[in-house]
């Protein structure tokens, strides 16, 4: 089984919304061995939807659409499906009853009439009821082809995929297994890395593929194996990793972990270490990244964002003299911040950032894109300067936060060896 | 001129990466009046790239690809372009020289040989040099068709688009102007809103379109006007807004602003108010959202993330009795947090959050998805409870943060009337 996704609606084409639905659905399908071959992002227009359904079924036999199911007049997905499958639309009593209960629960009974159209479905469709919104998920199976149409709101899509569609597909079809390993390599440029592991890569079995995913100065090597016996595939991956190990061991900070904050979690829990953050230019992104992992309350004690420099003096005890001598964007201030942070929260590890994320310079006329950060692990201290003038404000905060966590993981991994 | 985007590479199809490039490029093109008609996300395979180029040029006359230009073996874009345009690849001396300088600047001269392939370009191509990476941007113009191929790394794509491609397109083609207005409506369900403004919507001039973009319990109405005279289009939009005003005035918190944090910025600067945050379950996301706006240092004094409950007691002065009587996830704790926060940072406004973002319950056995937040504006205080059990951890933090800022804007707007 191979999947094609169709994202319907002008929100993404107009650059107003990032398409997170497709990423989510692709990852979930991959877990049950269904690769996504292509994604079409199209406008909410009956003819375009029909043409795209046709193209999609030439590429794969499972087509999943998101969006275009709202009660307002810019939604045409249902009509296009009816045309494409030569089906008709009818009011479904069960869906209407589900809708009624939802409206009662939300104390919006008066809206039932307006939303009645949401209970109008394709007559051939199987329905997965939507617990978090008014548009149901419809599925049509015909001649070995499956079409599923989902609403567009991410928090409606996710539970439908996770709790209903994935279990259904798993049960109905006996699928190939897919296993992956992600190896994180640092301080090793992609091109040099490729050259170093070239011979190993050329010898990989046919059912195992390798991808390079560079992120900051880390390269993630993703090994993906496919097969009808999960255990066999996993053993193959382990074997390949053992062959790779001696070639690049000293540059690897993790042999199986995707996000840096997840890699950090494992190390902190294993070593029973606590952590805190003091952020200026990253504005909360560093704490957000750490706490984006479930269970982070086990090691993350807290964070402070002393944005104005008076707050750095007052709350973290940064010295006013240091600020006037070195300006607030300096290695010295970063170091005093991480020290103050370690004391404030009483943690083993503390991290700090101070910089100018732009697009305007700060009141000390520091250069846009300059950042200093400091990492404290017990009495050990390491600070660094980055210069990232080409990054936009939000990318800047994320890039810097990823980098700090990566440096911290490197420090903690090297401690062991 | 109409554009089609092609995103090349398995990172997005495998659900590993969110496609932010397309959103960025679409928004930039829209600003100069070029609509994006479709986005194809495809795998890194010569035949697929060629087929998609063909389909894309049937839809639009400007095709922009991202990705598939790295030095490693999984990149096939250049070959597909050479086939499609019946062109040949050759080493470009100027690009090689640019590459050499970049390597010297990065102290990686030893990598020049490996990266030499990046200077191999299509013989017909016009080159926009890439200041932030090794793959140049190539453009081919033929028979009224323009194809531009970009690297895939977002921080290489953005400056190429913004500083080189957009100015080039603007200068070469006299383009239609596009203007938009975004009206933010709160506490008004989409379907009821649609019914309320139906007559106004039906009377809109042909060159003006309306979209509904629901986000939390806010609906953004986006009016888009197209025409060859920008002033005329803008006046038209203003006229339509004047007609709409009496119909929905009391539910509108902003007549022209996209993101809630930008709407907040304008109000805070106008009213000369300062703000601070105390976050638990949102883990830094609220501060990140506020500081994602350039110039936020004018009103954002700082934030605290007292993640562990001991930190709430120690740093914010939340009473241990309140916590043991009401548990840490309670209205009372939220209120004590915002009070402590207002004092700590000495701000006019303070915001606080405490809740259980899941997937596991907290040590007080509070239900997953429960959140209390408190908003303080001077002596005024408002608190609220939300229950969002269906949201994933990161969506939860973002949804809650958006909602708090929206409530704050509503409070500040109502103060005036």
XYZ file of N, CA, C and O in Angstrom, chain B residues 15 79 101 134 150 194 230 360 391:
36
model
N 7.711 12.460 6.937
C 7.144 13.023 8.161
C 8.188 13.496 9.148
O 7.899 13.722 10.313
N 20.174 16.927 -12.327
C 20.097 16.011 -13.478
C 18.718 16.073 -14.137
O 18.601 16.099 -15.356
N 35.705 31.095 -1.878
C 35.720 32.173 -0.878
C 34.915 31.776 0.358
O 35.311 32.064 1.486
N 26.477 26.004 0.154
C 27.318 25.677 -1.002
C 26.554 25.530 -2.319
O 27.144 25.627 -3.381
N 16.168 26.095 -5.943
C 16.769 26.583 -4.702
C 17.233 25.402 -3.856
O 16.697 24.306 -3.988
N -20.623 33.396 9.604
C -20.873 33.325 8.164
C -22.308 33.739 7.838
O -22.560 34.468 6.866
N -2.663 49.938 -6.771
C -2.687 49.561 -5.360
C -3.610 50.445 -4.541
O -4.358 49.977 -3.684
N 1.126 12.386 30.540
C 0.939 11.783 31.853
C 0.354 12.805 32.827
O 0.572 14.004 32.683
N -5.393 17.810 22.902
C -4.227 18.429 22.267
C -2.923 17.775 22.691
O -2.724 17.479 23.863
